[in-house]
mmCIF file of C-alpha atoms and ligand atoms in Angstrom:
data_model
loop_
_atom_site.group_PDB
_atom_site.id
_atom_site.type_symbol
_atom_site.label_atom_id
_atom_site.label_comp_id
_atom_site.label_asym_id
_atom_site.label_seq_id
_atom_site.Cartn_x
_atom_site.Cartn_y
_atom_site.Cartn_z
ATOM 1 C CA UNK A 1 -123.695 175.638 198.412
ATOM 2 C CA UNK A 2 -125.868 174.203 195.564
ATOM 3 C CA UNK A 3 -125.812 170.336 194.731
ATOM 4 C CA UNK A 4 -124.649 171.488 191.691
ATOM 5 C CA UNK A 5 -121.396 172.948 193.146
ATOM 6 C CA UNK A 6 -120.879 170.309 195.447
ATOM 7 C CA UNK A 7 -120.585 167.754 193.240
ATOM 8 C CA UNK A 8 -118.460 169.733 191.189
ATOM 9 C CA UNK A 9 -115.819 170.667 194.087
ATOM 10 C CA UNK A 10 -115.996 166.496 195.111
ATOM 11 C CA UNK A 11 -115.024 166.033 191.399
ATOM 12 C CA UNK A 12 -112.224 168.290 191.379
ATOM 13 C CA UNK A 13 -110.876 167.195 194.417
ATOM 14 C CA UNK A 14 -110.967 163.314 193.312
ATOM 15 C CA UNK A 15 -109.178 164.552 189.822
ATOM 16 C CA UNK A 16 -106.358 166.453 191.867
ATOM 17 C CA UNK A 17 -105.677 163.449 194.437
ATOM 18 C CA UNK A 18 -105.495 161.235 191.193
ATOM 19 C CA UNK A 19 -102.965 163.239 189.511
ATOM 20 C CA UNK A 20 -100.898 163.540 192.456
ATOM 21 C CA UNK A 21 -101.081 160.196 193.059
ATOM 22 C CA UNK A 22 -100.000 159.568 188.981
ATOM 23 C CA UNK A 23 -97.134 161.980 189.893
ATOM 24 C CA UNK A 24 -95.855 160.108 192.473
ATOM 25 C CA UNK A 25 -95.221 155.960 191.337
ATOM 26 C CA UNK A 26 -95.706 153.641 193.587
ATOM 27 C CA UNK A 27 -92.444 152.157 195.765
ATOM 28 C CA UNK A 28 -91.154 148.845 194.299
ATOM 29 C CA UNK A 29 -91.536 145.996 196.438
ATOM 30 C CA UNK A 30 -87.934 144.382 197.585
ATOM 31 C CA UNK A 31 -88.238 141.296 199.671
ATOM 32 C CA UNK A 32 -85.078 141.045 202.133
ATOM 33 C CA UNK A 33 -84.144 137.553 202.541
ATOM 34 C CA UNK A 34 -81.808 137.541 206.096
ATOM 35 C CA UNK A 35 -79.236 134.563 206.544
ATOM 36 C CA UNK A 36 -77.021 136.253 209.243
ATOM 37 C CA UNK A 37 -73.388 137.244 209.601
ATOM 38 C CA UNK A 38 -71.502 140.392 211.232
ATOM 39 C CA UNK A 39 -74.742 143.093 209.523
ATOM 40 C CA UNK A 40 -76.793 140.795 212.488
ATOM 41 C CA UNK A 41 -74.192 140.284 215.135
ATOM 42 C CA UNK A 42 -73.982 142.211 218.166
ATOM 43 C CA UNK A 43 -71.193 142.661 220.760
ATOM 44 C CA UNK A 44 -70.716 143.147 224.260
ATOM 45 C CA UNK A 45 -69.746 146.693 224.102
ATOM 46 C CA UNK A 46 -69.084 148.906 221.443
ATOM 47 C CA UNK A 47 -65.321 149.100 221.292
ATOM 48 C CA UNK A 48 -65.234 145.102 221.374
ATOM 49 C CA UNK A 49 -63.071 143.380 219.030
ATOM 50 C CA UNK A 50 -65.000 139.933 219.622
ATOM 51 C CA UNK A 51 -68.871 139.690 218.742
ATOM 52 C CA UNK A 52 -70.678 136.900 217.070
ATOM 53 C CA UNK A 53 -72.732 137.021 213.875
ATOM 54 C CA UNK A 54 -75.936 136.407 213.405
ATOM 55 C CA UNK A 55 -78.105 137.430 216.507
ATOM 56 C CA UNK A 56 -79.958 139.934 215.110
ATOM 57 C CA UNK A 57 -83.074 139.126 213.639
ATOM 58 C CA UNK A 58 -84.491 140.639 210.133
ATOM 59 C CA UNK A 59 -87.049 142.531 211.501
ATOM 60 C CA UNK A 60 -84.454 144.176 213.883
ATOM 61 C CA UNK A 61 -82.452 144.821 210.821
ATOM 62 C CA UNK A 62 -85.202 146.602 209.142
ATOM 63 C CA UNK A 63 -86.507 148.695 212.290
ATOM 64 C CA UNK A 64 -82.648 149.756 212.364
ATOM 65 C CA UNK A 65 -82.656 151.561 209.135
ATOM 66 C CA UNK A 66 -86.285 153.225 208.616
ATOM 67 C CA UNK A 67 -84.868 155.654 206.153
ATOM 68 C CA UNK A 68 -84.740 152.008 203.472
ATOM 69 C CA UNK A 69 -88.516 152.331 203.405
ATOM 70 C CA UNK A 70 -88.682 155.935 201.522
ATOM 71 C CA UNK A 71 -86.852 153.877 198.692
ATOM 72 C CA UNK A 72 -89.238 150.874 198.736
ATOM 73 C CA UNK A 73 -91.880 148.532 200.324
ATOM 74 C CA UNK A 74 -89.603 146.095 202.359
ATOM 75 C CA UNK A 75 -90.613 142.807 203.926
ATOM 76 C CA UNK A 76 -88.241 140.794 205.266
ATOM 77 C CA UNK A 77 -87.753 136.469 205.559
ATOM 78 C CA UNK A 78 -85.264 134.926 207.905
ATOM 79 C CA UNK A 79 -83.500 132.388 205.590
ATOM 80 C CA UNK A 80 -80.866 131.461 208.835
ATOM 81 C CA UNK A 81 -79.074 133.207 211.184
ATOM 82 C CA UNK A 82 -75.623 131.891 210.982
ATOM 83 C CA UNK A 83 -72.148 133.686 210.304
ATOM 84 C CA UNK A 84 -70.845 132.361 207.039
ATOM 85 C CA UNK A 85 -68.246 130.981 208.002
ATOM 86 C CA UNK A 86 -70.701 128.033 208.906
ATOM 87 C CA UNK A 87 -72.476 128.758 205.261
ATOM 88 C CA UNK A 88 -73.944 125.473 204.055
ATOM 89 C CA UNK A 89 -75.320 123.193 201.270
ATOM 90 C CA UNK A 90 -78.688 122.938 202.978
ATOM 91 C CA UNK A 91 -78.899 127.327 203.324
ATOM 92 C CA UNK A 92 -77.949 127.309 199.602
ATOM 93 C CA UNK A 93 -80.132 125.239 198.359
ATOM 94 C CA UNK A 94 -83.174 126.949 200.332
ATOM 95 C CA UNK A 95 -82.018 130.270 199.805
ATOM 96 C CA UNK A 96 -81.759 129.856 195.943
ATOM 97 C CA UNK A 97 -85.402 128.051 196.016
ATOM 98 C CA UNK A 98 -86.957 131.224 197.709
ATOM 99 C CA UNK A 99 -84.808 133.823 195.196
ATOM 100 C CA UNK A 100 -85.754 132.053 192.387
ATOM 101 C CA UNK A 101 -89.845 131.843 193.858
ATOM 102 C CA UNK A 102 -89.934 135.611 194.545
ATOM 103 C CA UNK A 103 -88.715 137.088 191.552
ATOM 104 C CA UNK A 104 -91.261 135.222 189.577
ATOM 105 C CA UNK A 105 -93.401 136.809 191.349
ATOM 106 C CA UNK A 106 -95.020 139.908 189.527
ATOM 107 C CA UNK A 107 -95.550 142.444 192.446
ATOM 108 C CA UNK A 108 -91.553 141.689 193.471
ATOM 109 C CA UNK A 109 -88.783 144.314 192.096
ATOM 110 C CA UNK A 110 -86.208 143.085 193.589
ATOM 111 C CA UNK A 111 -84.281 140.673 196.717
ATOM 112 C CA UNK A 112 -82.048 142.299 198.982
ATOM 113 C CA UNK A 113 -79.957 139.225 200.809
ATOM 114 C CA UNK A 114 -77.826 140.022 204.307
ATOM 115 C CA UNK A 115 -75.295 137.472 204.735
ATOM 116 C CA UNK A 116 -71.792 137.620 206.375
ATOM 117 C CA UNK A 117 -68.273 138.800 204.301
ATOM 118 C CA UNK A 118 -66.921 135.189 204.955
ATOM 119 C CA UNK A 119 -68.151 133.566 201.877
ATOM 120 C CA UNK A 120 -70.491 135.849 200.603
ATOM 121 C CA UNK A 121 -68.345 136.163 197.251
ATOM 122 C CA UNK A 122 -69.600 132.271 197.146
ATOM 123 C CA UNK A 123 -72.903 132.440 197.853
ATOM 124 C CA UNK A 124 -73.270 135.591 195.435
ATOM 125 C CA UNK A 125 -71.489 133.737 192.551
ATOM 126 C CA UNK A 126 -73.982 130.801 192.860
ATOM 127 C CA UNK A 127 -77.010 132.290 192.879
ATOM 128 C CA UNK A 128 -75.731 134.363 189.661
ATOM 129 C CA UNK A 129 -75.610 130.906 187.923
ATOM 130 C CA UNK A 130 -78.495 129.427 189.530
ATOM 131 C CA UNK A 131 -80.928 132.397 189.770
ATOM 132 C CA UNK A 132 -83.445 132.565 186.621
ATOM 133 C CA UNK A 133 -84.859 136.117 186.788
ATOM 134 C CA UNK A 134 -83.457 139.450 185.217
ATOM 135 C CA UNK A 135 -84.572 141.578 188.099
ATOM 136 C CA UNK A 136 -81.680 142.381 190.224
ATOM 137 C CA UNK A 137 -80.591 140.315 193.079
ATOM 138 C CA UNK A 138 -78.743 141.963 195.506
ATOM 139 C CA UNK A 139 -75.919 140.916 198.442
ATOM 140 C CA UNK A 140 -74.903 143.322 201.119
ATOM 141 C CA UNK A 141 -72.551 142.542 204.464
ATOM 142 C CA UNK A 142 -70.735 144.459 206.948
ATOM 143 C CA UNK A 143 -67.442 144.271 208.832
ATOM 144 C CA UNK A 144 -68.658 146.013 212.204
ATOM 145 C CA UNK A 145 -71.360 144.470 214.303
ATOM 146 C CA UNK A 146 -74.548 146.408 214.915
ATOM 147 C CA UNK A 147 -73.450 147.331 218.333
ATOM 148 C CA UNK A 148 -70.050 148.977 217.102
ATOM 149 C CA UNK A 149 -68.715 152.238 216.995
ATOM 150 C CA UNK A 150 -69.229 153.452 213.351
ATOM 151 C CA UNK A 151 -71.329 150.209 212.136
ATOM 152 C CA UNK A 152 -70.963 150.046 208.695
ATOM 153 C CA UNK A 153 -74.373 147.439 208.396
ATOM 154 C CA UNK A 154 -77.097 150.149 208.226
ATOM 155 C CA UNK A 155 -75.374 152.452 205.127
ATOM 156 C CA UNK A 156 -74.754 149.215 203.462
ATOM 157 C CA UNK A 157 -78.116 147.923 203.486
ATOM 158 C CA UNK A 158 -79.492 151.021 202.726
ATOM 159 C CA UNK A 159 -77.622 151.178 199.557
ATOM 160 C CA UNK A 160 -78.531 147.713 198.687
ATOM 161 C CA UNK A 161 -81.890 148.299 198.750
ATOM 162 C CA UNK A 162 -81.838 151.536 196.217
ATOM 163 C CA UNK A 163 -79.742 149.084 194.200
ATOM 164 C CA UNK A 164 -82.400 146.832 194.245
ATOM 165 C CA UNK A 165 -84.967 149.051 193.799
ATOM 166 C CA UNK A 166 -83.055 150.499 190.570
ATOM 167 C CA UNK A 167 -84.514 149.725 187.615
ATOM 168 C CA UNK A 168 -81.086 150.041 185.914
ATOM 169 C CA UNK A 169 -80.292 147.256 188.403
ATOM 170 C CA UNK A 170 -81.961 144.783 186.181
ATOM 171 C CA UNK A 171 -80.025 142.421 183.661
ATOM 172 C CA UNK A 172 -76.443 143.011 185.815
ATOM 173 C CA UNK A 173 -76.393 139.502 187.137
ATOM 174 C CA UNK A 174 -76.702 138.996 190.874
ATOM 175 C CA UNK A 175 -74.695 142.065 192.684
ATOM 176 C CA UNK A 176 -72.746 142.783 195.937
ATOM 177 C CA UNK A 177 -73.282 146.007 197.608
ATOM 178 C CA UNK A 178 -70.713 146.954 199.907
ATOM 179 C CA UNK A 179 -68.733 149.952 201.411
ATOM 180 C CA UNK A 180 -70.126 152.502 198.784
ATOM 181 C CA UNK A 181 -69.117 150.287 195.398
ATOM 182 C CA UNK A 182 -71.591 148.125 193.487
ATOM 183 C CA UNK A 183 -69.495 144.467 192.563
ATOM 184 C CA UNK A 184 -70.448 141.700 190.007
ATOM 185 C CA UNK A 185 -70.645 138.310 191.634
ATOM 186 C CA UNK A 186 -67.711 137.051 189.682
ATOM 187 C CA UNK A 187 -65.733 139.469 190.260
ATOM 188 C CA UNK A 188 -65.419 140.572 193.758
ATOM 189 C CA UNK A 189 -63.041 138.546 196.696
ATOM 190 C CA UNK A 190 -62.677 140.015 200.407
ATOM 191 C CA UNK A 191 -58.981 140.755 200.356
ATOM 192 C CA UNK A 192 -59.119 142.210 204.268
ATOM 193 C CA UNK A 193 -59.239 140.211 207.119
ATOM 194 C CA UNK A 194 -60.515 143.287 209.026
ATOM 195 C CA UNK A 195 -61.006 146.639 207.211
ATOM 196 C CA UNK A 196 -64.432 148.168 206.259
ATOM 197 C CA UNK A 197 -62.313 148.878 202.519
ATOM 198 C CA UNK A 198 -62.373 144.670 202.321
ATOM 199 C CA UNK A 199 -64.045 143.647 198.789
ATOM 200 C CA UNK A 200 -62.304 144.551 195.759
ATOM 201 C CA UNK A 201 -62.439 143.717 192.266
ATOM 202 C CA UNK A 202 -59.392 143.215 191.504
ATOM 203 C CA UNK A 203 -59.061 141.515 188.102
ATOM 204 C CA UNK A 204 -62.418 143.278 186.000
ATOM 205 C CA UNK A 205 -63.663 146.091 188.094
ATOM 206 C CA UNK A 206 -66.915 147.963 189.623
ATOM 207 C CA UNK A 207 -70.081 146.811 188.103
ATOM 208 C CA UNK A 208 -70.760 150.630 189.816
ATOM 209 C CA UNK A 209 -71.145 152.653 192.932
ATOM 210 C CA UNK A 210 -73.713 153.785 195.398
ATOM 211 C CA UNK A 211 -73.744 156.533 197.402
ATOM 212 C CA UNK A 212 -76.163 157.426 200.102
ATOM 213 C CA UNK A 213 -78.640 155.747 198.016
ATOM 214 C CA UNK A 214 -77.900 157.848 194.663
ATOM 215 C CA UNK A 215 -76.744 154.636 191.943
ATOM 216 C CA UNK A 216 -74.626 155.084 188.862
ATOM 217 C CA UNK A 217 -73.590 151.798 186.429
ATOM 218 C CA UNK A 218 -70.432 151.951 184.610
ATOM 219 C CA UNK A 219 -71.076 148.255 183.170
ATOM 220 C CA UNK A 220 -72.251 144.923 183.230
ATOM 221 C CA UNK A 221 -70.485 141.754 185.368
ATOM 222 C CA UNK A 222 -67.960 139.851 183.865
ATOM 223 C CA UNK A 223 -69.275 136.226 182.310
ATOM 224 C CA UNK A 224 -72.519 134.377 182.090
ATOM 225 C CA UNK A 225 -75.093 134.597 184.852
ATOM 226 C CA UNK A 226 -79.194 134.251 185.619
ATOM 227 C CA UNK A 227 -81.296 133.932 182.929
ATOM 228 C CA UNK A 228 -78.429 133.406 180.335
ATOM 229 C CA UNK A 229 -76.880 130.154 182.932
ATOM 230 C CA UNK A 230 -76.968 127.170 181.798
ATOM 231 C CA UNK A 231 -77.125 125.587 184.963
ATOM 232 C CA UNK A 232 -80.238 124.889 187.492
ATOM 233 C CA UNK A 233 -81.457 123.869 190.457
ATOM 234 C CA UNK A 234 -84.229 121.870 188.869
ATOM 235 C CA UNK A 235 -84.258 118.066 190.523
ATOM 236 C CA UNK A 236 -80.804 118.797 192.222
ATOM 237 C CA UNK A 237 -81.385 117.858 196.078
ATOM 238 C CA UNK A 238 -77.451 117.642 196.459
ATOM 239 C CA UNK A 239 -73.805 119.237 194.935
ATOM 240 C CA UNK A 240 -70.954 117.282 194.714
ATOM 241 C CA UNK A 241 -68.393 117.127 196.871
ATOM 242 C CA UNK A 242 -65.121 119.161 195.464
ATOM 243 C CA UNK A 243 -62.085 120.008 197.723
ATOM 244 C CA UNK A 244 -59.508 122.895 197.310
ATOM 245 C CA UNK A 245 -56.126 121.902 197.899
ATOM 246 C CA UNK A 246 -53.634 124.738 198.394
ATOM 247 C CA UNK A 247 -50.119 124.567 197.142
ATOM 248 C CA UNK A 248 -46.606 125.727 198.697
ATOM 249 C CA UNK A 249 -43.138 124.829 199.549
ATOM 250 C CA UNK A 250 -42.503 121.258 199.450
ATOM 251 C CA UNK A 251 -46.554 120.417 199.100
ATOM 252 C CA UNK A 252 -46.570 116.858 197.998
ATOM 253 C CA UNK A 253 -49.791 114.714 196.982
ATOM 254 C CA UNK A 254 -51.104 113.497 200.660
ATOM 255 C CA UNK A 255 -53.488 116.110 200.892
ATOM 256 C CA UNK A 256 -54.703 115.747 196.619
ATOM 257 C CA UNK A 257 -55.463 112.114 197.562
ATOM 258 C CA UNK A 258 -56.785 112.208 200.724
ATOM 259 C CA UNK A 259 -59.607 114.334 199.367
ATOM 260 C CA UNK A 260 -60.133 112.587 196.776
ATOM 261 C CA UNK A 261 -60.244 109.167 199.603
ATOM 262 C CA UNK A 262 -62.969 111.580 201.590
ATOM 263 C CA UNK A 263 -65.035 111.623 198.471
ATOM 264 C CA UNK A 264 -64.182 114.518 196.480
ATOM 265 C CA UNK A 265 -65.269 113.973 192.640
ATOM 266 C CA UNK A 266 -63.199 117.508 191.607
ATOM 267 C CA UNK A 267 -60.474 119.105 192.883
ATOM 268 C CA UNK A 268 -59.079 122.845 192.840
ATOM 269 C CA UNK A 269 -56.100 123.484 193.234
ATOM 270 C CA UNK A 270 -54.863 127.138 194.893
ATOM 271 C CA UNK A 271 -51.968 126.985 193.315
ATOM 272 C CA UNK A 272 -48.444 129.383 193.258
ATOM 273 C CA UNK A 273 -48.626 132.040 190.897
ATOM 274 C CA UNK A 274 -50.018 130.960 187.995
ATOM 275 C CA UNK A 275 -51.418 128.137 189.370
ATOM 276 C CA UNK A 276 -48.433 126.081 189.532
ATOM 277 C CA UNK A 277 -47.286 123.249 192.612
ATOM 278 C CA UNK A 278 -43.957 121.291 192.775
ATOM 279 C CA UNK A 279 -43.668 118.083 190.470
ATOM 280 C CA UNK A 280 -44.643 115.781 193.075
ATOM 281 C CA UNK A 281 -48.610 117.328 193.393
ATOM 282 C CA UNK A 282 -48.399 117.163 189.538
ATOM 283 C CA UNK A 283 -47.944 113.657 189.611
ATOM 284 C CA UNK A 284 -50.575 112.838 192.204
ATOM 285 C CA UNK A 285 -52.784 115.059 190.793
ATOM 286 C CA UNK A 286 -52.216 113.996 186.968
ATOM 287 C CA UNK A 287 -52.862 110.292 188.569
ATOM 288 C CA UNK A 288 -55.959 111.341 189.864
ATOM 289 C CA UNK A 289 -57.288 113.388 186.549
ATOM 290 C CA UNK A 290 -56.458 110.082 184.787
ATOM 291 C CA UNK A 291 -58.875 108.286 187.333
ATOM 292 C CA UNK A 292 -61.744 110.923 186.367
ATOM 293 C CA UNK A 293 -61.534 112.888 189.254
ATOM 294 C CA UNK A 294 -61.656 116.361 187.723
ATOM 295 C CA UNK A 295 -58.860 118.889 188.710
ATOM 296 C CA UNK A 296 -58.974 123.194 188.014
ATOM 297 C CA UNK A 297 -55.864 124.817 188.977
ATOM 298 C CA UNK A 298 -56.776 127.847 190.048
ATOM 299 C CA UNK A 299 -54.131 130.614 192.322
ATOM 300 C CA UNK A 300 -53.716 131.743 195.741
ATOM 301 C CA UNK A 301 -52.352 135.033 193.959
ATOM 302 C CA UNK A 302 -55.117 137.097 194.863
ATOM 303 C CA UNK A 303 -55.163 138.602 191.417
ATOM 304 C CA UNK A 304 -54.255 137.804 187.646
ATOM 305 C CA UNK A 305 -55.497 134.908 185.104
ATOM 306 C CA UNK A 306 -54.547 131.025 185.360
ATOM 307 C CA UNK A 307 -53.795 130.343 181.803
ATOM 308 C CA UNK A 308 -54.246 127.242 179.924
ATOM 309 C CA UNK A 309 -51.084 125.078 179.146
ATOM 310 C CA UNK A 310 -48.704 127.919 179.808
ATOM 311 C CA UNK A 311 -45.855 126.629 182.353
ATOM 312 C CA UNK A 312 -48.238 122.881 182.900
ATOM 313 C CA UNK A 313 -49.041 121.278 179.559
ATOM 314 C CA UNK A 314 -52.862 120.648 180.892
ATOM 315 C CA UNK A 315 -53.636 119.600 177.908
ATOM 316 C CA UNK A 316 -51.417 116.098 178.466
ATOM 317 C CA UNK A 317 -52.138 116.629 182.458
ATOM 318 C CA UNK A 318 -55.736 115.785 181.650
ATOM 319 C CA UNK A 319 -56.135 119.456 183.960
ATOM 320 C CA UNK A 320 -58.577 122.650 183.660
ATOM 321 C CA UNK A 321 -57.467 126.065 184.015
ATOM 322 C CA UNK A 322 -60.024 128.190 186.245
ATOM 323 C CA UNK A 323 -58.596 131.121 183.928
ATOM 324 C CA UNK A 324 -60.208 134.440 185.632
ATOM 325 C CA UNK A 325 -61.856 132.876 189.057
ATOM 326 C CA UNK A 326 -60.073 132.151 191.878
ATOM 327 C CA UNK A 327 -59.883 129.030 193.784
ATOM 328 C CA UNK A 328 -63.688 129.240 195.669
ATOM 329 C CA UNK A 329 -65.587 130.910 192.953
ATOM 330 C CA UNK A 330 -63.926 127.720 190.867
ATOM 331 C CA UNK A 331 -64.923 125.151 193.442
ATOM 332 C CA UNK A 332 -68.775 126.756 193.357
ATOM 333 C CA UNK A 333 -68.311 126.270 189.214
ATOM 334 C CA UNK A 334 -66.974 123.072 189.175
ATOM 335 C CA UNK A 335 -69.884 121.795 192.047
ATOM 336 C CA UNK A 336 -72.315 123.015 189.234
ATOM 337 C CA UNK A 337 -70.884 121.590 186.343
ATOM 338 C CA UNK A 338 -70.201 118.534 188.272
ATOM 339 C CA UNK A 339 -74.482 117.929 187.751
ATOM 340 C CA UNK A 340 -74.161 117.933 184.188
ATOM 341 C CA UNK A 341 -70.870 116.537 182.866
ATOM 342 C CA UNK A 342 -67.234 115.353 183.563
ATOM 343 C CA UNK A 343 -66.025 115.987 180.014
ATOM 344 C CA UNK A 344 -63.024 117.819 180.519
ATOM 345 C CA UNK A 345 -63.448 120.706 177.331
ATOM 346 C CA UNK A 346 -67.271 121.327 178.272
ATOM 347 C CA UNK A 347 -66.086 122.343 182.056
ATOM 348 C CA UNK A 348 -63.523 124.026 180.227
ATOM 349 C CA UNK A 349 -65.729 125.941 178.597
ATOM 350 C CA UNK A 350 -67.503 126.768 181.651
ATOM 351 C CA UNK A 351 -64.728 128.520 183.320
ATOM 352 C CA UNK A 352 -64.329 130.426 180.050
ATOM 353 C CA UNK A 353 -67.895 131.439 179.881
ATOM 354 C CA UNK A 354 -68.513 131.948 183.482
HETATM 355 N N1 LIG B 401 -67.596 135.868 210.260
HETATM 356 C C1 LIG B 401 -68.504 136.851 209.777
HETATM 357 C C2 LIG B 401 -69.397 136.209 208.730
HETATM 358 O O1 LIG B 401 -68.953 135.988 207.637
HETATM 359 C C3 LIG B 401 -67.774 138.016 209.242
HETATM 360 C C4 LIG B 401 -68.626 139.097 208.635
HETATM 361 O O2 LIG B 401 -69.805 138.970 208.376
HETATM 362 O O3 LIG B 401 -68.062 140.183 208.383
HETATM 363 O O4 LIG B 401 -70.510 135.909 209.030
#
């Protein structure tokens, strides 16, 4: 063969490797941030009812589902290793820092975050008002340990991750991916104490589904979140202290002020129906409102609005009504605006906005 030609066939080559890689992007990058819970527990055996959360590491988690890493370049960070039941100020804190530091980061599409069904409707709904990034942020759990029959961890976090690699993922607010349906932190509460079918949004809806990896949005979460928050992490090193106090027959005020004696600077109460308690927790609660401890009632109904001054004049109670949230998506809104104000109408606001 001549130079000539030589030259000429390297060319062509180089020009049809470069247009196959142009036809084929690039994976996004999606950083998975581990804290723990049932997706890393393990049990003895596995038809055992009794397991514990949180002994699997993230790079076992990522070994376990090799099919994530046709949808995207994964790395993974252990944040903890805890089951959320134990889910904690000093996690938060950290795990919000290291969100909010990776998805300034150019090269990152997205966070995928593992973390237990306990409280992960909590830890979701803060980092949608803390989190200061468009780019979506992504929760996923499991009921079944790793080591069960039918674990439902490694479908789960493989849907999470095509969420998060979705470009249509963006501007949702931070999102839980569980069981095949796509929730908006607000929304979504874990209504089974043991059933795969456990997170529902009961009062707004699916933000969307996810099957086998294939996404389709219907809509965007309920209420403010991310980039259009108004709260932020910025110089805040603690959260207050605020106590839920559930309400039933006979409840009376021991528990209201005994909280509030413990240190608790706002108070939620999980009230009856529409967030109503017996006269006597009125009183004690009215008494501590007047003292500027600052009081939500919110509803142990797992559905439904708490309206404002509909069977409790909270206007005269010196009271907030949670409206759409229930009693520990209030407490995790109340903590927040706790750092900026007490002024009754601006938290208000808050739980109208958020
Ligand atoms: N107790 C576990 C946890 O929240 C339950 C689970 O993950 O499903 O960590």
């Amino acid at each position: 063969m001549s130079r000539q030609r030589v030259v000429l066939s390297v060319l062509v080559l180089v020009l049809l490797c470069g247009a196959a890689a142009a036809a084929e992007p690039a994976l996004p990058n999606v950083v998975v941030l581990a804290t723990g819970g049932t997706i890393a527990g393990a049990a003895g055996s596995d038809v055992q009812a009794g397991y514990a959360s949180g002994q699997v590491g993230v790079e076992q988690l990522l070994a376990a589902v090799p099919q994530a890493k046709n949808l995207a370049v994964l790395r993974g960070e252990q944040i903890s290793n805890i089951g959320s039941q134990d889910m904690n100020d000093e996690v938060w804190l950290e795990l919000a820092r290291r969100v909010n530091e990776l998805v300034a980061m150019p090269d990152v599409a997205g966070v995928v975050i593992t973390h237990g069904t306990d409280t992960i409707e909590e830890t979701a709904y803060f980092l949608n008002l803390v989190v200061k990034s468009k780019k979506p942020v992504v929760l996923t759990a499991s009921m079944r340990p790793s080591t069960a029959l039918s674990a439902d961890g490694p479908l789960n976090f493989y849907n999470a991750v095509a969420v998060a690699a979705n470009r249509d993922a963006a501007g949702r607010g931070v999102l839980v991916v569980i069981n095949d349906w796509i929730h908006g932190a607000s929304s979504l509460t874990k209504t089974s104490t043991t059933a795969v079918q456990t997170f529902l949004s009961p009062l707004s809806g699916l933000v969307g589904t996810v099957a086998y990896g294939e996404v389709e949005f219907y809509r965007g979460p309920v209420g403010r979140n991310t980039v259009d928050s108004e709260f932020s992490l910025d110089g805040v090193t603690t959260l207050p202290r605020v106590d839920i106090i559930m309400a039933y027959e006979n409840v009376d005020g021991a528990l209201i002020d005994a909280a509030v004696a413990a240190g608790a600077k706002g108070l939620v109460i999980a009230g009856v129906g529409n967030g109503n308690m017996t006269q006597e927790a009125v009183k004690a609660l009215a008494a501590q409102a007047k003292k500027g401890i600052v009081c939500v009632r919110s509803s142990r109904v797992v559905t439904g609005r708490v309206g404002r001054n509909v069977e409790l004049d909270d206007d005269a109670l010196g009271f907030v009504a949670s409206l759409g949230l229930n009693p520990q998506k209030s407490r995790v809104l109340l903590r927040l605006a706790l750092t900026k104000t007490k002024d009754l109408k601006q938290i208000q606001r808050y739980f109208d906005e958020y």
